[in-house]
Amino acid sequence: QALVTSGKAKVGTMQYQIGESATTAPTGTWSDTVPKGKNAGTYYVWYRAYVGEKNFTEAECVTASIAKRSVTAVIVRSPPES
């Protein structure tokens, strides 16, 4: 599922990246695609507006969470055989 709603930049293109924390921007590859999450947990989604090579806004972070699903087990007992 998408972790954030895509944003719109006044100039340029929005880019995203998942980081390891909310305080340190990631150093990997930025993408124009909104990141998706699969597993339950907390995700640190970093975003910036990209205008061109070495021309972009300072990256900022939002935290997104996927909750664990609750599972209900149903136990059906068979009557004992005679």
JSON list of C-alpha atoms in Angstrom, two decimals:
[
{"chain": "A", "resi": 1, "resn": "GLN", "atom": "CA", "xyz": [0.00, 0.00, 0.00]},
{"chain": "A", "resi": 2, "resn": "ALA", "atom": "CA", "xyz": [1.12, 3.56, -0.65]},
{"chain": "A", "resi": 3, "resn": "LEU", "atom": "CA", "xyz": [2.76, 5.03, 2.45]},
{"chain": "A", "resi": 4, "resn": "VAL", "atom": "CA", "xyz": [1.94, 8.67, 1.62]},
{"chain": "A", "resi": 5, "resn": "THR", "atom": "CA", "xyz": [-0.21, 10.62, -0.80]},
{"chain": "A", "resi": 6, "resn": "SER", "atom": "CA", "xyz": [1.79, 12.04, -3.69]},
{"chain": "A", "resi": 7, "resn": "GLY", "atom": "CA", "xyz": [2.62, 15.70, -3.40]},
{"chain": "A", "resi": 8, "resn": "LYS", "atom": "CA", "xyz": [2.87, 18.49, -5.93]},
{"chain": "A", "resi": 9, "resn": "ALA", "atom": "CA", "xyz": [5.91, 20.72, -6.27]},
{"chain": "A", "resi": 10, "resn": "LYS", "atom": "CA", "xyz": [5.53, 24.36, -7.33]},
{"chain": "A", "resi": 11, "resn": "VAL", "atom": "CA", "xyz": [8.56, 23.82, -9.55]},
{"chain": "A", "resi": 12, "resn": "GLY", "atom": "CA", "xyz": [10.08, 20.46, -10.49]},
{"chain": "A", "resi": 13, "resn": "THR", "atom": "CA", "xyz": [9.10, 16.96, -9.46]},
{"chain": "A", "resi": 14, "resn": "MET", "atom": "CA", "xyz": [8.46, 15.43, -6.05]},
{"chain": "A", "resi": 15, "resn": "GLN", "atom": "CA", "xyz": [10.85, 12.63, -5.15]},
{"chain": "A", "resi": 16, "resn": "TYR", "atom": "CA", "xyz": [10.68, 10.08, -2.35]},
{"chain": "A", "resi": 17, "resn": "GLN", "atom": "CA", "xyz": [12.88, 7.67, -0.46]},
{"chain": "A", "resi": 18, "resn": "ILE", "atom": "CA", "xyz": [12.45, 5.46, 2.61]},
{"chain": "A", "resi": 19, "resn": "GLY", "atom": "CA", "xyz": [15.00, 6.12, 5.33]},
{"chain": "A", "resi": 20, "resn": "GLU", "atom": "CA", "xyz": [16.19, 4.41, 8.50]},
{"chain": "A", "resi": 21, "resn": "SER", "atom": "CA", "xyz": [15.22, 7.26, 10.85]},
{"chain": "A", "resi": 22, "resn": "ALA", "atom": "CA", "xyz": [13.26, 10.51, 11.00]},
{"chain": "A", "resi": 23, "resn": "THR", "atom": "CA", "xyz": [16.36, 12.57, 11.72]},
{"chain": "A", "resi": 24, "resn": "THR", "atom": "CA", "xyz": [18.92, 11.54, 9.11]},
{"chain": "A", "resi": 25, "resn": "ALA", "atom": "CA", "xyz": [18.10, 11.81, 5.40]},
{"chain": "A", "resi": 26, "resn": "PRO", "atom": "CA", "xyz": [18.84, 8.67, 3.40]},
{"chain": "A", "resi": 27, "resn": "THR", "atom": "CA", "xyz": [21.72, 8.66, 0.93]},
{"chain": "A", "resi": 28, "resn": "GLY", "atom": "CA", "xyz": [20.28, 6.21, -1.60]},
{"chain": "A", "resi": 29, "resn": "THR", "atom": "CA", "xyz": [18.48, 6.74, -4.89]},
{"chain": "A", "resi": 30, "resn": "TRP", "atom": "CA", "xyz": [15.48, 9.07, -5.00]},
{"chain": "A", "resi": 31, "resn": "SER", "atom": "CA", "xyz": [12.36, 8.08, -6.95]},
{"chain": "A", "resi": 32, "resn": "ASP", "atom": "CA", "xyz": [9.41, 9.93, -8.49]},
{"chain": "A", "resi": 33, "resn": "THR", "atom": "CA", "xyz": [7.19, 7.03, -7.34]},
{"chain": "A", "resi": 34, "resn": "VAL", "atom": "CA", "xyz": [5.44, 7.14, -3.97]},
{"chain": "A", "resi": 35, "resn": "PRO", "atom": "CA", "xyz": [6.97, 4.37, -1.84]},
{"chain": "A", "resi": 36, "resn": "LYS", "atom": "CA", "xyz": [4.87, 1.39, -0.83]},
{"chain": "A", "resi": 37, "resn": "GLY", "atom": "CA", "xyz": [4.98, -0.68, 2.32]},
{"chain": "A", "resi": 38, "resn": "LYS", "atom": "CA", "xyz": [4.03, -4.30, 2.78]},
{"chain": "A", "resi": 39, "resn": "ASN", "atom": "CA", "xyz": [4.92, -5.30, 6.32]},
{"chain": "A", "resi": 40, "resn": "ALA", "atom": "CA", "xyz": [3.50, -3.91, 9.55]},
{"chain": "A", "resi": 41, "resn": "GLY", "atom": "CA", "xyz": [5.73, -1.30, 11.15]},
{"chain": "A", "resi": 42, "resn": "THR", "atom": "CA", "xyz": [6.93, 2.29, 10.99]},
{"chain": "A", "resi": 43, "resn": "TYR", "atom": "CA", "xyz": [8.34, 3.79, 7.82]},
{"chain": "A", "resi": 44, "resn": "TYR", "atom": "CA", "xyz": [10.30, 7.04, 7.49]},
{"chain": "A", "resi": 45, "resn": "VAL", "atom": "CA", "xyz": [9.33, 8.56, 4.15]},
{"chain": "A", "resi": 46, "resn": "TRP", "atom": "CA", "xyz": [11.63, 11.34, 2.99]},
{"chain": "A", "resi": 47, "resn": "TYR", "atom": "CA", "xyz": [10.59, 13.71, 0.23]},
{"chain": "A", "resi": 48, "resn": "ARG", "atom": "CA", "xyz": [12.02, 16.65, -1.73]},
{"chain": "A", "resi": 49, "resn": "ALA", "atom": "CA", "xyz": [11.27, 18.73, -4.83]},
{"chain": "A", "resi": 50, "resn": "TYR", "atom": "CA", "xyz": [13.76, 17.98, -7.61]},
{"chain": "A", "resi": 51, "resn": "VAL", "atom": "CA", "xyz": [14.38, 20.62, -10.28]},
{"chain": "A", "resi": 52, "resn": "GLY", "atom": "CA", "xyz": [17.59, 19.36, -11.86]},
{"chain": "A", "resi": 53, "resn": "GLU", "atom": "CA", "xyz": [21.03, 17.93, -11.18]},
{"chain": "A", "resi": 54, "resn": "LYS", "atom": "CA", "xyz": [22.20, 19.31, -7.82]},
{"chain": "A", "resi": 55, "resn": "ASN", "atom": "CA", "xyz": [19.12, 21.55, -7.69]},
{"chain": "A", "resi": 56, "resn": "PHE", "atom": "CA", "xyz": [16.54, 20.35, -5.16]},
{"chain": "A", "resi": 57, "resn": "THR", "atom": "CA", "xyz": [14.90, 21.39, -1.92]},
{"chain": "A", "resi": 58, "resn": "GLU", "atom": "CA", "xyz": [16.11, 20.18, 1.46]},
{"chain": "A", "resi": 59, "resn": "ALA", "atom": "CA", "xyz": [14.66, 16.76, 2.20]},
{"chain": "A", "resi": 60, "resn": "GLU", "atom": "CA", "xyz": [11.97, 16.46, 4.86]},
{"chain": "A", "resi": 61, "resn": "CYS", "atom": "CA", "xyz": [10.51, 13.40, 6.58]},
{"chain": "A", "resi": 62, "resn": "VAL", "atom": "CA", "xyz": [7.06, 12.13, 7.45]},
{"chain": "A", "resi": 63, "resn": "THR", "atom": "CA", "xyz": [6.39, 8.99, 9.44]},
{"chain": "A", "resi": 64, "resn": "ALA", "atom": "CA", "xyz": [3.95, 6.39, 8.11]},
{"chain": "A", "resi": 65, "resn": "SER", "atom": "CA", "xyz": [2.74, 3.25, 9.87]},
{"chain": "A", "resi": 66, "resn": "ILE", "atom": "CA", "xyz": [1.13, 0.02, 8.83]},
{"chain": "A", "resi": 67, "resn": "ALA", "atom": "CA", "xyz": [-0.73, -1.68, 11.68]},
{"chain": "A", "resi": 68, "resn": "LYS", "atom": "CA", "xyz": [-0.59, -5.40, 12.31]},
{"chain": "A", "resi": 69, "resn": "ARG", "atom": "CA", "xyz": [-3.67, -7.30, 11.28]},
{"chain": "A", "resi": 70, "resn": "SER", "atom": "CA", "xyz": [-5.61, -8.98, 14.00]},
{"chain": "A", "resi": 71, "resn": "VAL", "atom": "CA", "xyz": [-6.23, -12.67, 13.49]},
{"chain": "A", "resi": 72, "resn": "THR", "atom": "CA", "xyz": [-9.01, -14.65, 15.11]},
{"chain": "A", "resi": 73, "resn": "ALA", "atom": "CA", "xyz": [-8.54, -18.40, 15.33]},
{"chain": "A", "resi": 74, "resn": "VAL", "atom": "CA", "xyz": [-11.60, -20.63, 15.28]},
{"chain": "A", "resi": 75, "resn": "ILE", "atom": "CA", "xyz": [-11.13, -24.07, 16.76]},
{"chain": "A", "resi": 76, "resn": "VAL", "atom": "CA", "xyz": [-13.68, -26.70, 15.85]},
{"chain": "A", "resi": 77, "resn": "ARG", "atom": "CA", "xyz": [-13.60, -29.86, 17.90]},
{"chain": "A", "resi": 78, "resn": "SER", "atom": "CA", "xyz": [-14.93, -33.08, 16.47]},
{"chain": "A", "resi": 79, "resn": "PRO", "atom": "CA", "xyz": [-16.92, -35.29, 18.79]},
{"chain": "A", "resi": 80, "resn": "PRO", "atom": "CA", "xyz": [-14.91, -38.29, 20.04]},
{"chain": "A", "resi": 81, "resn": "GLU", "atom": "CA", "xyz": [-15.32, -41.47, 18.06]},
{"chain": "A", "resi": 82, "resn": "SER", "atom": "CA", "xyz": [-17.21, -44.27, 19.82]}
]
